Amino acid sequence: AQSVTQPDIHITVSEGASLELRCNYSYGATPYLFWYVQSPGQGLQLLLKYFSGDTLVQGIKGFEAEFKRSQSSFNLRKPSVHWSDAAEYFCAVGRNQAGTALIFGKGTTLSVSS
Amino acid sequence: DTEVTQTPKHLVMGMTNKKSLKCEQHMGHRAMYWYKQKAKKPPELMFVYSYEKLSINESVPSRFSPECPNSSLLNLHLHALQPEDSALYLCASSPGTGMRDTQYFGPGTRLTVL
């Protein structure tokens, strides 16, 4: 069965420091992978997605993610974090059945300290 | 434009009330979704509509009744809810229901059941 694991429940990063949020997936074939961000009380905003091709994917707000098949990972990175990046981050994989939806990880809460 | 709108933003209702949540998109998407999200948890899929037909019902209690009047609109009718139904209700849409069809989320309706 497909699954997504986000090992870190909560991460605190200093403003201006680099960020890496981890995501591991379980799926036999090539997965379709997504990162979403959710500010408190808001909906989910798509940061980036990976379907195929170049394994380094650029997204909005200066985020990027790298797909590593050998490690079953799709980690999200940002070189310099801003206070406004504090939010909940969800990694998700497209579910492999018709008329389907997303399988989400449990999320990582990012706090930014000044 | 990748906007999904939801009304109302907040809703407080008693256990005997009947209310409805509304979702709208004008991106020409043919799939629409309802998710329920409790605090500090990922969204949980409730319903999927594909080409205005209900294609997935994730064993949701009958006190939640979805309706898709046309390809742009999705409603969720609520009746005799329980306090544990209090949550953020998210609507999403996507071009289709394939694994690589990106879902775009609305801002959500914060529902409180008294």
CSV table of N, CA and C in Angstrom, one decimal, chain B:
chain,number,residue,atom,x,y,z
B,1,ASP,N,-5.7,31.5,-13.3
B,1,ASP,CA,-6.3,31.6,-12.0
B,1,ASP,C,-6.5,30.2,-11.4
B,2,THR,N,-5.9,30.0,-10.2
B,2,THR,CA,-6.0,28.7,-9.6
B,2,THR,C,-6.8,28.8,-8.3
B,3,GLU,N,-7.9,29.5,-8.3
B,3,GLU,CA,-8.6,29.8,-7.1
B,3,GLU,C,-9.9,28.9,-6.9
B,4,VAL,N,-9.9,28.4,-5.7
B,4,VAL,CA,-11.1,27.7,-5.3
B,4,VAL,C,-11.7,28.6,-4.1
B,5,THR,N,-12.9,28.9,-4.2
B,5,THR,CA,-13.6,29.7,-3.1
B,5,THR,C,-14.5,28.9,-2.3
B,6,GLN,N,-14.6,29.2,-1.0
B,6,GLN,CA,-15.5,28.5,-0.1
B,6,GLN,C,-16.2,29.5,0.8
B,7,THR,N,-17.5,29.2,0.9
B,7,THR,CA,-18.3,30.0,1.9
B,7,THR,C,-19.2,29.1,2.7
B,8,PRO,N,-19.4,29.5,4.0
B,8,PRO,CA,-18.8,30.7,4.6
B,8,PRO,C,-17.4,30.4,5.1
B,9,LYS,N,-16.7,31.4,5.7
B,9,LYS,CA,-15.4,31.1,6.3
B,9,LYS,C,-15.5,30.4,7.6
B,10,HIS,N,-16.5,30.8,8.4
B,10,HIS,CA,-16.8,30.3,9.7
B,10,HIS,C,-18.3,29.9,9.8
B,11,LEU,N,-18.6,28.9,10.5
B,11,LEU,CA,-20.0,28.5,10.7
B,11,LEU,C,-20.1,27.8,12.1
B,12,VAL,N,-21.0,28.3,12.9
B,12,VAL,CA,-21.3,27.7,14.2
B,12,VAL,C,-22.8,27.2,14.1
B,13,MET,N,-23.0,26.0,14.4
B,13,MET,CA,-24.3,25.4,14.4
B,13,MET,C,-24.6,24.5,15.5
B,14,GLY,N,-25.9,24.4,15.9
B,14,GLY,CA,-26.3,23.5,16.9
B,14,GLY,C,-26.5,22.1,16.3
B,15,MET,N,-26.6,21.1,17.1
B,15,MET,CA,-26.8,19.7,16.7
B,15,MET,C,-28.1,19.5,15.9
B,16,THR,N,-29.1,20.3,16.1
B,16,THR,CA,-30.3,20.1,15.4
B,16,THR,C,-30.4,20.9,14.1
B,17,ASN,N,-29.4,21.8,13.8
B,17,ASN,CA,-29.5,22.7,12.7
B,17,ASN,C,-29.3,21.9,11.4
B,18,LYS,N,-29.7,22.6,10.3
B,18,LYS,CA,-29.3,22.2,8.9
B,18,LYS,C,-28.6,23.4,8.3
B,19,LYS,N,-27.4,23.1,7.8
B,19,LYS,CA,-26.7,24.1,7.1
B,19,LYS,C,-26.0,23.6,5.9
B,20,SER,N,-25.4,24.4,5.1
B,20,SER,CA,-24.7,24.0,3.9
B,20,SER,C,-23.4,24.7,3.7
B,21,LEU,N,-22.4,24.0,3.2
B,21,LEU,CA,-21.1,24.6,2.8
B,21,LEU,C,-21.1,24.7,1.3
B,22,LYS,N,-20.5,25.8,0.8
B,22,LYS,CA,-20.4,25.9,-0.6
B,22,LYS,C,-19.0,26.1,-1.1
B,23,CYS,N,-18.7,25.5,-2.3
B,23,CYS,CA,-17.4,25.6,-2.9
B,23,CYS,C,-17.6,25.9,-4.4
B,24,GLU,N,-16.7,26.7,-4.9
B,24,GLU,CA,-16.8,27.1,-6.3
B,24,GLU,C,-15.5,27.2,-7.0
B,25,GLN,N,-15.4,26.7,-8.2
B,25,GLN,CA,-14.1,26.9,-9.0
B,25,GLN,C,-14.5,27.2,-10.4
B,26,HIS,N,-13.7,28.0,-11.1
B,26,HIS,CA,-13.9,28.4,-12.4
B,26,HIS,C,-12.7,28.1,-13.3
B,27,MET,N,-12.0,27.0,-13.0
B,27,MET,CA,-10.8,26.6,-13.7
B,27,MET,C,-11.2,25.5,-14.8
B,28,GLY,N,-12.4,25.2,-14.9
B,28,GLY,CA,-12.8,24.1,-15.8
B,28,GLY,C,-12.4,22.7,-15.3
B,29,HIS,N,-12.1,22.6,-14.0
B,29,HIS,CA,-11.8,21.3,-13.5
B,29,HIS,C,-13.0,20.4,-13.4
B,30,ARG,N,-12.8,19.1,-13.7
B,30,ARG,CA,-13.9,18.2,-13.7
B,30,ARG,C,-14.0,17.3,-12.5
B,31,ALA,N,-13.0,17.5,-11.5
B,31,ALA,CA,-13.1,16.7,-10.3
B,31,ALA,C,-13.1,17.7,-9.1
B,32,MET,N,-13.9,17.4,-8.1
B,32,MET,CA,-14.0,18.2,-6.9
B,32,MET,C,-14.1,17.3,-5.7
B,33,TYR,N,-13.5,17.8,-4.6
B,33,TYR,CA,-13.3,17.0,-3.4
B,33,TYR,C,-13.8,17.7,-2.2
B,34,TRP,N,-14.2,17.0,-1.2
B,34,TRP,CA,-14.4,17.5,0.2
B,34,TRP,C,-13.4,16.7,1.1
B,35,TYR,N,-12.7,17.5,1.9
B,35,TYR,CA,-11.8,16.9,2.9
B,35,TYR,C,-12.3,17.5,4.3
B,36,LYS,N,-12.0,16.7,5.3
B,36,LYS,CA,-12.2,17.2,6.7
B,36,LYS,C,-10.8,17.2,7.3
B,37,GLN,N,-10.5,18.3,8.1
B,37,GLN,CA,-9.2,18.4,8.7
B,37,GLN,C,-9.4,18.8,10.2
B,38,LYS,N,-8.9,17.9,11.1
B,38,LYS,CA,-8.8,18.2,12.5
B,38,LYS,C,-7.5,18.9,12.8
B,39,ALA,N,-7.4,19.6,13.9
B,39,ALA,CA,-6.2,20.3,14.3
B,39,ALA,C,-5.0,19.4,14.3
B,40,LYS,N,-3.9,19.9,13.7
B,40,LYS,CA,-2.6,19.2,13.7
B,40,LYS,C,-2.7,17.9,13.0
B,41,LYS,N,-3.6,17.7,12.1
B,41,LYS,CA,-3.7,16.5,11.4
B,41,LYS,C,-3.8,16.8,9.9
B,42,PRO,N,-3.4,15.8,9.0
B,42,PRO,CA,-3.6,16.0,7.6
B,42,PRO,C,-5.0,16.0,7.2
B,43,PRO,N,-5.4,16.5,6.0
B,43,PRO,CA,-6.8,16.4,5.6
B,43,PRO,C,-7.1,14.9,5.3
B,44,GLU,N,-8.4,14.6,5.6
B,44,GLU,CA,-9.0,13.3,5.4
B,44,GLU,C,-10.0,13.4,4.3
B,45,LEU,N,-9.9,12.6,3.3
B,45,LEU,CA,-10.8,12.6,2.2
B,45,LEU,C,-12.2,12.2,2.6
B,46,MET,N,-13.2,12.9,2.2
B,46,MET,CA,-14.6,12.6,2.5
B,46,MET,C,-15.3,12.1,1.2
B,47,PHE,N,-15.3,12.9,0.2
B,47,PHE,CA,-16.0,12.7,-1.1
B,47,PHE,C,-15.2,13.1,-2.3
B,48,VAL,N,-15.4,12.4,-3.4
B,48,VAL,CA,-14.8,12.9,-4.7
B,48,VAL,C,-16.0,12.9,-5.7
B,49,TYR,N,-16.1,14.0,-6.4
B,49,TYR,CA,-17.0,14.0,-7.6
B,49,TYR,C,-16.1,14.1,-8.8
B,50,SER,N,-16.5,13.3,-9.8
B,50,SER,CA,-15.9,13.3,-11.1
B,50,SER,C,-16.9,13.5,-12.2
B,51,TYR,N,-16.8,14.5,-13.0
B,51,TYR,CA,-17.8,14.9,-14.0
B,51,TYR,C,-19.2,14.9,-13.4
B,52,GLU,N,-19.3,15.6,-12.2
B,52,GLU,CA,-20.5,15.8,-11.5
B,52,GLU,C,-21.2,14.6,-10.9
B,53,LYS,N,-20.5,13.4,-11.0
B,53,LYS,CA,-21.0,12.2,-10.4
B,53,LYS,C,-20.1,11.8,-9.2
B,54,LEU,N,-20.8,11.4,-8.1
B,54,LEU,CA,-20.1,11.0,-6.9
B,54,LEU,C,-19.3,9.7,-7.2
B,55,SER,N,-18.0,9.8,-7.1
B,55,SER,CA,-17.2,8.6,-7.4
B,55,SER,C,-16.5,7.9,-6.2
B,56,ILE,N,-16.4,8.7,-5.2
B,56,ILE,CA,-15.8,8.1,-3.9
B,56,ILE,C,-16.6,8.7,-2.7
B,57,ASN,N,-17.0,7.9,-1.8
B,57,ASN,CA,-17.5,8.2,-0.6
B,57,ASN,C,-16.8,7.4,0.5
B,58,GLU,N,-15.9,8.1,1.2
B,58,GLU,CA,-15.0,7.4,2.2
B,58,GLU,C,-15.8,7.0,3.5
B,59,SER,N,-16.9,6.3,3.3
B,59,SER,CA,-17.6,5.8,4.5
B,59,SER,C,-18.0,7.0,5.4
B,60,VAL,N,-18.5,8.1,4.8
B,60,VAL,CA,-18.8,9.2,5.6
B,60,VAL,C,-20.2,9.1,6.2
B,61,PRO,N,-20.5,9.4,7.4
B,61,PRO,CA,-21.8,9.3,8.0
B,61,PRO,C,-22.9,10.1,7.1
B,62,SER,N,-24.1,9.6,7.1
B,62,SER,CA,-25.1,10.2,6.3
B,62,SER,C,-25.6,11.6,6.7
B,63,ARG,N,-25.1,12.1,7.9
B,63,ARG,CA,-25.4,13.4,8.3
B,63,ARG,C,-24.6,14.4,7.4
B,64,PHE,N,-23.7,14.0,6.6
B,64,PHE,CA,-23.0,14.8,5.6
B,64,PHE,C,-23.5,14.3,4.3
B,65,SER,N,-24.1,15.3,3.5
B,65,SER,CA,-24.6,14.9,2.2
B,65,SER,C,-24.1,15.9,1.1
B,66,PRO,N,-23.3,15.3,0.2
B,66,PRO,CA,-22.7,16.2,-0.8
B,66,PRO,C,-23.6,16.4,-2.0
B,67,GLU,N,-23.4,17.4,-2.7
B,67,GLU,CA,-24.2,17.7,-3.9
B,67,GLU,C,-23.3,18.4,-4.9
B,68,CYS,N,-23.4,18.1,-6.2
B,68,CYS,CA,-22.6,18.8,-7.2
B,68,CYS,C,-23.6,19.2,-8.3
B,69,PRO,N,-24.2,20.4,-8.1
B,69,PRO,CA,-25.2,20.9,-9.0
B,69,PRO,C,-24.7,21.1,-10.5
B,70,ASN,N,-23.5,21.5,-10.6
B,70,ASN,CA,-22.9,21.7,-11.9
B,70,ASN,C,-21.3,21.5,-11.8
B,71,SER,N,-20.6,21.7,-12.9
B,71,SER,CA,-19.2,21.4,-12.9
B,71,SER,C,-18.4,22.4,-12.1
B,72,SER,N,-19.0,23.5,-11.7
B,72,SER,CA,-18.2,24.6,-11.0
B,72,SER,C,-18.6,24.6,-9.5
B,73,LEU,N,-19.6,23.9,-9.1
B,73,LEU,CA,-20.1,24.1,-7.8
B,73,LEU,C,-20.2,22.8,-7.0
B,74,LEU,N,-19.8,22.9,-5.7
B,74,LEU,CA,-19.9,21.7,-4.9
B,74,LEU,C,-20.5,22.1,-3.5
B,75,ASN,N,-21.5,21.4,-3.1
B,75,ASN,CA,-22.1,21.8,-1.8
B,75,ASN,C,-21.9,20.6,-0.8
B,76,LEU,N,-21.9,20.9,0.4
B,76,LEU,CA,-21.9,19.9,1.5
B,76,LEU,C,-23.0,20.3,2.5
B,77,HIS,N,-24.1,19.5,2.5
B,77,HIS,CA,-25.2,19.7,3.3
B,77,HIS,C,-25.0,19.0,4.7
B,78,LEU,N,-25.3,19.7,5.7
B,78,LEU,CA,-25.0,19.2,7.1
B,78,LEU,C,-26.3,19.2,7.9
B,79,HIS,N,-26.5,18.1,8.6
B,79,HIS,CA,-27.7,17.9,9.3
B,79,HIS,C,-27.5,17.0,10.5
B,80,ALA,N,-27.9,17.4,11.7
B,80,ALA,CA,-27.8,16.6,12.9
B,80,ALA,C,-26.3,16.3,13.2
B,81,LEU,N,-25.5,17.2,13.1
B,81,LEU,CA,-24.0,17.0,13.4
B,81,LEU,C,-23.8,16.8,14.8
B,82,GLN,N,-22.6,16.2,15.1
B,82,GLN,CA,-22.1,16.0,16.5
B,82,GLN,C,-21.0,17.0,16.8
B,83,PRO,N,-20.7,17.2,18.0
B,83,PRO,CA,-19.6,18.1,18.4
B,83,PRO,C,-18.3,17.6,17.8
B,84,GLU,N,-18.1,16.3,17.6
B,84,GLU,CA,-16.8,15.8,17.1
B,84,GLU,C,-16.7,16.1,15.6
B,85,ASP,N,-17.7,16.6,15.0
B,85,ASP,CA,-17.7,17.0,13.6
B,85,ASP,C,-17.0,18.4,13.4
B,86,SER,N,-16.8,19.1,14.5
B,86,SER,CA,-16.1,20.4,14.4
B,86,SER,C,-14.8,20.2,13.8
B,87,ALA,N,-14.5,21.0,12.8
B,87,ALA,CA,-13.2,20.8,12.0
B,87,ALA,C,-13.1,21.9,11.0
B,88,LEU,N,-12.0,21.9,10.2
B,88,LEU,CA,-11.9,22.7,9.0
B,88,LEU,C,-12.3,21.8,7.8
B,89,TYR,N,-13.2,22.3,7.1
B,89,TYR,CA,-13.7,21.6,5.9
B,89,TYR,C,-13.1,22.2,4.6
B,90,LEU,N,-12.3,21.4,3.9
B,90,LEU,CA,-11.6,21.9,2.8
B,90,LEU,C,-12.2,21.4,1.5
B,91,CYS,N,-12.4,22.2,0.5
B,91,CYS,CA,-12.8,21.8,-0.8
B,91,CYS,C,-11.5,21.9,-1.7
B,92,ALA,N,-11.5,21.0,-2.7
B,92,ALA,CA,-10.4,21.0,-3.6
B,92,ALA,C,-10.9,20.7,-5.0
B,93,SER,N,-10.2,21.1,-6.0
B,93,SER,CA,-10.6,20.7,-7.4
B,93,SER,C,-9.3,20.3,-8.2
B,94,SER,N,-9.5,19.5,-9.2
B,94,SER,CA,-8.4,19.1,-10.1
B,94,SER,C,-8.9,18.9,-11.5
B,95,PRO,N,-8.0,19.0,-12.5
B,95,PRO,CA,-8.5,18.8,-13.9
B,95,PRO,C,-9.2,17.5,-14.1
B,96,GLY,N,-8.7,16.4,-13.5
B,96,GLY,CA,-9.3,15.1,-13.6
B,96,GLY,C,-9.0,14.4,-12.3
B,97,THR,N,-9.1,13.1,-12.3
B,97,THR,CA,-8.9,12.3,-11.1
B,97,THR,C,-7.7,11.3,-11.2
B,98,GLY,N,-6.8,11.6,-12.2
B,98,GLY,CA,-5.6,10.8,-12.3
B,98,GLY,C,-4.6,11.1,-11.2
B,99,MET,N,-3.7,10.2,-11.1
B,99,MET,CA,-2.6,10.4,-10.1
B,99,MET,C,-1.8,11.6,-10.2
B,100,ARG,N,-1.7,12.1,-11.4
B,100,ARG,CA,-0.9,13.3,-11.6
B,100,ARG,C,-1.7,14.6,-11.7
B,101,ASP,N,-3.0,14.5,-11.5
B,101,ASP,CA,-3.8,15.7,-11.5
B,101,ASP,C,-3.7,16.5,-10.2
B,102,THR,N,-3.2,17.7,-10.3
B,102,THR,CA,-2.9,18.5,-9.2
B,102,THR,C,-4.2,19.0,-8.6
B,103,GLN,N,-4.3,18.9,-7.3
B,103,GLN,CA,-5.4,19.4,-6.5
B,103,GLN,C,-5.1,20.8,-6.0
B,104,TYR,N,-6.1,21.7,-6.2
B,104,TYR,CA,-6.0,23.0,-5.7
B,104,TYR,C,-7.1,23.2,-4.6
B,105,PHE,N,-6.6,23.7,-3.5
B,105,PHE,CA,-7.5,23.8,-2.3
B,105,PHE,C,-8.1,25.2,-2.1
B,106,GLY,N,-9.3,25.2,-1.6
B,106,GLY,CA,-9.9,26.4,-1.1
B,106,GLY,C,-9.4,26.7,0.3
B,107,PRO,N,-9.8,27.9,0.9
B,107,PRO,CA,-9.3,28.3,2.2
B,107,PRO,C,-10.0,27.6,3.3
B,108,GLY,N,-11.1,26.9,3.0
B,108,GLY,CA,-11.7,26.1,4.1
B,108,GLY,C,-12.9,26.9,4.8
B,109,THR,N,-13.7,26.1,5.4
B,109,THR,CA,-14.8,26.6,6.3
B,109,THR,C,-14.5,26.0,7.6
B,110,ARG,N,-14.4,26.9,8.6
B,110,ARG,CA,-14.1,26.4,10.0
B,110,ARG,C,-15.5,26.2,10.6
B,111,LEU,N,-15.8,24.9,10.9
B,111,LEU,CA,-17.1,24.5,11.4
B,111,LEU,C,-17.0,24.2,12.9
B,112,THR,N,-17.9,24.8,13.7
B,112,THR,CA,-18.0,24.5,15.1
B,112,THR,C,-19.4,24.0,15.4
B,113,VAL,N,-19.5,22.8,16.0
B,113,VAL,CA,-20.8,22.2,16.3
B,113,VAL,C,-21.0,22.3,17.8
B,114,LEU,N,-22.1,23.0,18.3
B,114,LEU,CA,-22.3,23.1,19.7
B,114,LEU,C,-23.2,22.1,20.3
